[in-house]
PDB file of C-alpha atoms in Angstrom:
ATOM      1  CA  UNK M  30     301.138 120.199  75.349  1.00 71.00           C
ATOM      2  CA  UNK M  31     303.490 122.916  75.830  1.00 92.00           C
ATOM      3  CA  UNK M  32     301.114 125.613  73.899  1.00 95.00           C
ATOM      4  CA  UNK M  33     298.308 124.324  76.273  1.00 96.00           C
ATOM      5  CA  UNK M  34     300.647 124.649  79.154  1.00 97.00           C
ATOM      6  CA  UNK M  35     301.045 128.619  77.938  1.00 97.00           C
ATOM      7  CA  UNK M  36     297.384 129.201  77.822  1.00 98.00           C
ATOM      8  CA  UNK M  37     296.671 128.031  81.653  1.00 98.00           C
ATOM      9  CA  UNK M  38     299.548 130.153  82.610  1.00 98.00           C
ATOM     10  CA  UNK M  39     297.688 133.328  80.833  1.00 98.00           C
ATOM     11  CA  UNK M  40     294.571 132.543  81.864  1.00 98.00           C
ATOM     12  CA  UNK M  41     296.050 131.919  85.402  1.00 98.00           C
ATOM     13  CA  UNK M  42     297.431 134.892  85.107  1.00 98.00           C
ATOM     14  CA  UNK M  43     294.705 136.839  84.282  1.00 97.00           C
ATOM     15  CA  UNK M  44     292.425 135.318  86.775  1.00 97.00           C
ATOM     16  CA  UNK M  45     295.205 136.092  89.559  1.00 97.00           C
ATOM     17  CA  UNK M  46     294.893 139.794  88.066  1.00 96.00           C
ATOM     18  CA  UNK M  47     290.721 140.148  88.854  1.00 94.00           C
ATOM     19  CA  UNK M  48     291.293 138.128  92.001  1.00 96.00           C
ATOM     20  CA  UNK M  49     293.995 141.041  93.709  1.00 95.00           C
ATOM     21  CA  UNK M  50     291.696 143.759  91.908  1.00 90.00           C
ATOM     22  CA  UNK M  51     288.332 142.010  93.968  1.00 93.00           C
ATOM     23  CA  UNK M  52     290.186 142.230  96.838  1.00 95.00           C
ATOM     24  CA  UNK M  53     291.352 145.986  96.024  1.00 92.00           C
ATOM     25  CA  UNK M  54     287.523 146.842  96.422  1.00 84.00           C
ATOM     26  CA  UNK M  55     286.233 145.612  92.939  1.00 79.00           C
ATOM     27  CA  UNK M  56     284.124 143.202  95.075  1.00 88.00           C
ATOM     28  CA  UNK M  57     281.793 146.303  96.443  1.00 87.00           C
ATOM     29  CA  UNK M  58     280.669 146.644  92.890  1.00 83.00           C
ATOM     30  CA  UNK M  59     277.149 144.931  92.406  1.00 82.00           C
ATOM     31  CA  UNK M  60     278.037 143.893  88.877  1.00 83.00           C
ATOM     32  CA  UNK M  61     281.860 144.575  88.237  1.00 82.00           C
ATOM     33  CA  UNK M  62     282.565 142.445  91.892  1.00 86.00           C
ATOM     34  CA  UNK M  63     280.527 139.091  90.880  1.00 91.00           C
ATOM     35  CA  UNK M  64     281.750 139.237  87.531  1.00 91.00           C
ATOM     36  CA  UNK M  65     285.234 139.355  88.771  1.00 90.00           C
ATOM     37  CA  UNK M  66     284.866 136.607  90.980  1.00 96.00           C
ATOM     38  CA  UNK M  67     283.331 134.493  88.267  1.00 96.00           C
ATOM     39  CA  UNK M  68     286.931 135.606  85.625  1.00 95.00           C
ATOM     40  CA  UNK M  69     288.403 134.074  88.705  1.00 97.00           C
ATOM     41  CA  UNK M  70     286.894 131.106  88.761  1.00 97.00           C
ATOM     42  CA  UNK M  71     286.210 130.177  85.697  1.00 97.00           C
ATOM     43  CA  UNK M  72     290.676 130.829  84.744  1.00 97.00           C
ATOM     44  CA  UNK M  73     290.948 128.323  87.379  1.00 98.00           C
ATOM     45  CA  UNK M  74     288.634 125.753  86.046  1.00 98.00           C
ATOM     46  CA  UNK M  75     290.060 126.439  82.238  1.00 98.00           C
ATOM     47  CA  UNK M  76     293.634 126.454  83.391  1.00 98.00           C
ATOM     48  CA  UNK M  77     292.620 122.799  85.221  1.00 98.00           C
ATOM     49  CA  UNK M  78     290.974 121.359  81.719  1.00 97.00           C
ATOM     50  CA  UNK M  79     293.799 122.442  79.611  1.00 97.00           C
ATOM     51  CA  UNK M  80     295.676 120.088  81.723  1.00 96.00           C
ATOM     52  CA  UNK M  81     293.916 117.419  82.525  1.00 96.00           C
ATOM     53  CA  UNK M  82     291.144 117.282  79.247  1.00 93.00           C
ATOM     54  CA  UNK M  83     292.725 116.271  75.846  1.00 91.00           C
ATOM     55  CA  UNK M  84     289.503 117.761  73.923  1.00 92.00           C
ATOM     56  CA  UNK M  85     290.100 120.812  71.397  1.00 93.00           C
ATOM     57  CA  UNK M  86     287.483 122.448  73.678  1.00 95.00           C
ATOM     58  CA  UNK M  87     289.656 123.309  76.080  1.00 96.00           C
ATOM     59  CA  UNK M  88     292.380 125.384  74.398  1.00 97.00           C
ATOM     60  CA  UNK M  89     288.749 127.105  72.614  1.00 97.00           C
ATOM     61  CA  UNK M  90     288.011 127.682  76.024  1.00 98.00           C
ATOM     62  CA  UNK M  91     290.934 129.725  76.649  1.00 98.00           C
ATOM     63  CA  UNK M  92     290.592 131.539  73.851  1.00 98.00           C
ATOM     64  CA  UNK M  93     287.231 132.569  74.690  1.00 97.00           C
ATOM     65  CA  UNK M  94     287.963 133.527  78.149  1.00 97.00           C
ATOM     66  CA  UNK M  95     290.788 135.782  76.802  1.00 97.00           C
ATOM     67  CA  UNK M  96     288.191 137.536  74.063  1.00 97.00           C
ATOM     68  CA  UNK M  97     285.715 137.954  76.695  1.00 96.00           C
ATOM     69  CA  UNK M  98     287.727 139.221  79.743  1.00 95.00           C
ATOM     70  CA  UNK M  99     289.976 141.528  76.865  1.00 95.00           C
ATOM     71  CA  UNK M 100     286.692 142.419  75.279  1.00 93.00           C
ATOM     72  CA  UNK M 101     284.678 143.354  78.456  1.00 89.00           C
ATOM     73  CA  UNK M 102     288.049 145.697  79.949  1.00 88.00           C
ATOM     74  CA  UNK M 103     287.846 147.272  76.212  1.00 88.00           C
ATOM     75  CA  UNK M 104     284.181 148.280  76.236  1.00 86.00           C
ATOM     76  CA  UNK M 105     285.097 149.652  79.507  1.00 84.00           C
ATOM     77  CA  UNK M 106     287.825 151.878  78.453  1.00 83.00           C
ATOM     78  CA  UNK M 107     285.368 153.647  75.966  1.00 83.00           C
ATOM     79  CA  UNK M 108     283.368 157.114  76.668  1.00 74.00           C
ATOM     80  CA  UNK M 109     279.991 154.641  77.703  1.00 71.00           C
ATOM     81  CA  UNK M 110     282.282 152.936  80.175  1.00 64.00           C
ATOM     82  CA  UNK M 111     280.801 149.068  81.655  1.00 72.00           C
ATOM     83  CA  UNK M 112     278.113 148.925  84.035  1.00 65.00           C
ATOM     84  CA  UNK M 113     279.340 152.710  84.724  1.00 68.00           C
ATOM     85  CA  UNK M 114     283.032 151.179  85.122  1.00 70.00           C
ATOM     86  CA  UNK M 115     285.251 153.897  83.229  1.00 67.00           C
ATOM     87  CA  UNK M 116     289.041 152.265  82.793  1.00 69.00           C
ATOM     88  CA  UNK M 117     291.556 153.551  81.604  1.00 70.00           C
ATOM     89  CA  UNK M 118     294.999 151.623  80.049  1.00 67.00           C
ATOM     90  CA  UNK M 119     297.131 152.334  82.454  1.00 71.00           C
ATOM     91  CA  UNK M 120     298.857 150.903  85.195  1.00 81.00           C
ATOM     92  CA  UNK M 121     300.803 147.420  85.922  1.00 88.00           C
ATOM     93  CA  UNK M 122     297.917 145.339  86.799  1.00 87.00           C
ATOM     94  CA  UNK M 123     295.830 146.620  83.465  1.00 88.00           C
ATOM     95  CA  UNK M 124     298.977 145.609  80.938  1.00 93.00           C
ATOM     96  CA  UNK M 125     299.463 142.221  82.717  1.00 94.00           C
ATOM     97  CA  UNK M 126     296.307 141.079  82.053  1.00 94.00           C
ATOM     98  CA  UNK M 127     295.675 142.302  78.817  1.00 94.00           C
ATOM     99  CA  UNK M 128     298.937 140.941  77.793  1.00 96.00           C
ATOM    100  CA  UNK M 129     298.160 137.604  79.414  1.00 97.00           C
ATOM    101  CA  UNK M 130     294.407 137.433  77.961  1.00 97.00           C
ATOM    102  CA  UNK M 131     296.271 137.780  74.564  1.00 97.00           C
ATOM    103  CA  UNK M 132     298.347 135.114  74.762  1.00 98.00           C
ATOM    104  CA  UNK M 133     295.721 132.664  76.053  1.00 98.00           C
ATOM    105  CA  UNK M 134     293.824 134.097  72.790  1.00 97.00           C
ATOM    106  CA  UNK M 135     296.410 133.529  70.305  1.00 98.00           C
ATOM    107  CA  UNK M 136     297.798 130.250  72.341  1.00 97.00           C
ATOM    108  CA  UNK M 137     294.155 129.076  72.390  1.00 97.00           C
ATOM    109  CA  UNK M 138     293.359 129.240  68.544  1.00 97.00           C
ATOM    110  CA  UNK M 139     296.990 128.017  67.557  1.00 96.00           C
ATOM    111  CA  UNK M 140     296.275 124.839  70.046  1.00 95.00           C
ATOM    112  CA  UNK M 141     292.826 124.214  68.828  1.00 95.00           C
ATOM    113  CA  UNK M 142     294.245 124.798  64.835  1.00 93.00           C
ATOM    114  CA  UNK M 143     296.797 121.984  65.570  1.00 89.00           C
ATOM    115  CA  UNK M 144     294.759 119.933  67.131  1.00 83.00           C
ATOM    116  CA  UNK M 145     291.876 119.878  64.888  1.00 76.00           C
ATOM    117  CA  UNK M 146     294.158 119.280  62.366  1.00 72.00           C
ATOM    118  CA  UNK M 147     296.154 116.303  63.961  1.00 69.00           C
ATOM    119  CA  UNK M 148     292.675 114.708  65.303  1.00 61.00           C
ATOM    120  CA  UNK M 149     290.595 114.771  61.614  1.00 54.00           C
ATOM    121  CA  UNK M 150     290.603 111.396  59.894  1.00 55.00           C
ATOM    122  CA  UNK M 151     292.040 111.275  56.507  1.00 51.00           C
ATOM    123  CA  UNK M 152     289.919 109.520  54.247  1.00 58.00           C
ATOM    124  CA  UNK M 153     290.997 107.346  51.798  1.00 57.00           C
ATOM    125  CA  UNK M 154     290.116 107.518  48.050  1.00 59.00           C
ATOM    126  CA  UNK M 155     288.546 104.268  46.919  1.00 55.00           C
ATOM    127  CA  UNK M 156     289.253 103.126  43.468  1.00 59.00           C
ATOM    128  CA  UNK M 157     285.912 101.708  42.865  1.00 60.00           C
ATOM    129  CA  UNK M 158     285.621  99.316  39.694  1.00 58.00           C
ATOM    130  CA  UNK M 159     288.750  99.427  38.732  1.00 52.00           C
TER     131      UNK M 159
END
């Protein structure tokens, strides 16, 4: 539980992150804004389900919500920019996030991993005949 309980706090984090850059002006952006909003909600709603929802798809969840959200500032950072959204890495608000959507990738996949493998039935090896 307590790797689960590291991945809601990244992803909270994160989402926190896009929700005080929307309010900066981010939401004036046709596609940057809604997509924002939509990291926002959807941290909350993962953060909630790591919590509350025992299933392996949670912690994959969080995983894929850091990939995506790390992923989609990345692309952005390049020469071709995001929907005409040229970052840069720099600044507080940039590093926190990043830093938080890696740990809620790497606390996703280590949660799902031990899960996965503490939730598989062992099968037994019948003897038959003998």
């Amino acid at each position: 539980m307590t790797v689960r309980l590291v991945a809601a706090v990244a992803v909270l984090v994160s989402a926190g992150v896009h929700l005080k850059l929307w309010f900066d002006g981010f939401r004036h952006d046709n596609v940057v804004g809604p997509a924002f909003m939509l990291n926002v909600v959807a941290g909350v709603v993962i953060a909630v389900l790591l919590v509350a929802w025992k299933s392996w798809l949670a912690p994959l969840l969080a995983a894929g919500f850091g990939i995506a959200t790390l992923g989609a500032f990345t692309i952005s950072t390049t020469s071709a920019g995001l929907f005409g959204d040229h970052e840069k890495w720099s600044g507080g608000y940039v590093w926190a996030a990043a830093i938080a959507e890696a740990v809620a990738i790497v606390a996703g996949l280590y949660a799902v991993s031990r899960e996965r493998r503490t939730s598989t039935p062992v099968r037994e090896h019948s003897t038959v005949g003998s």
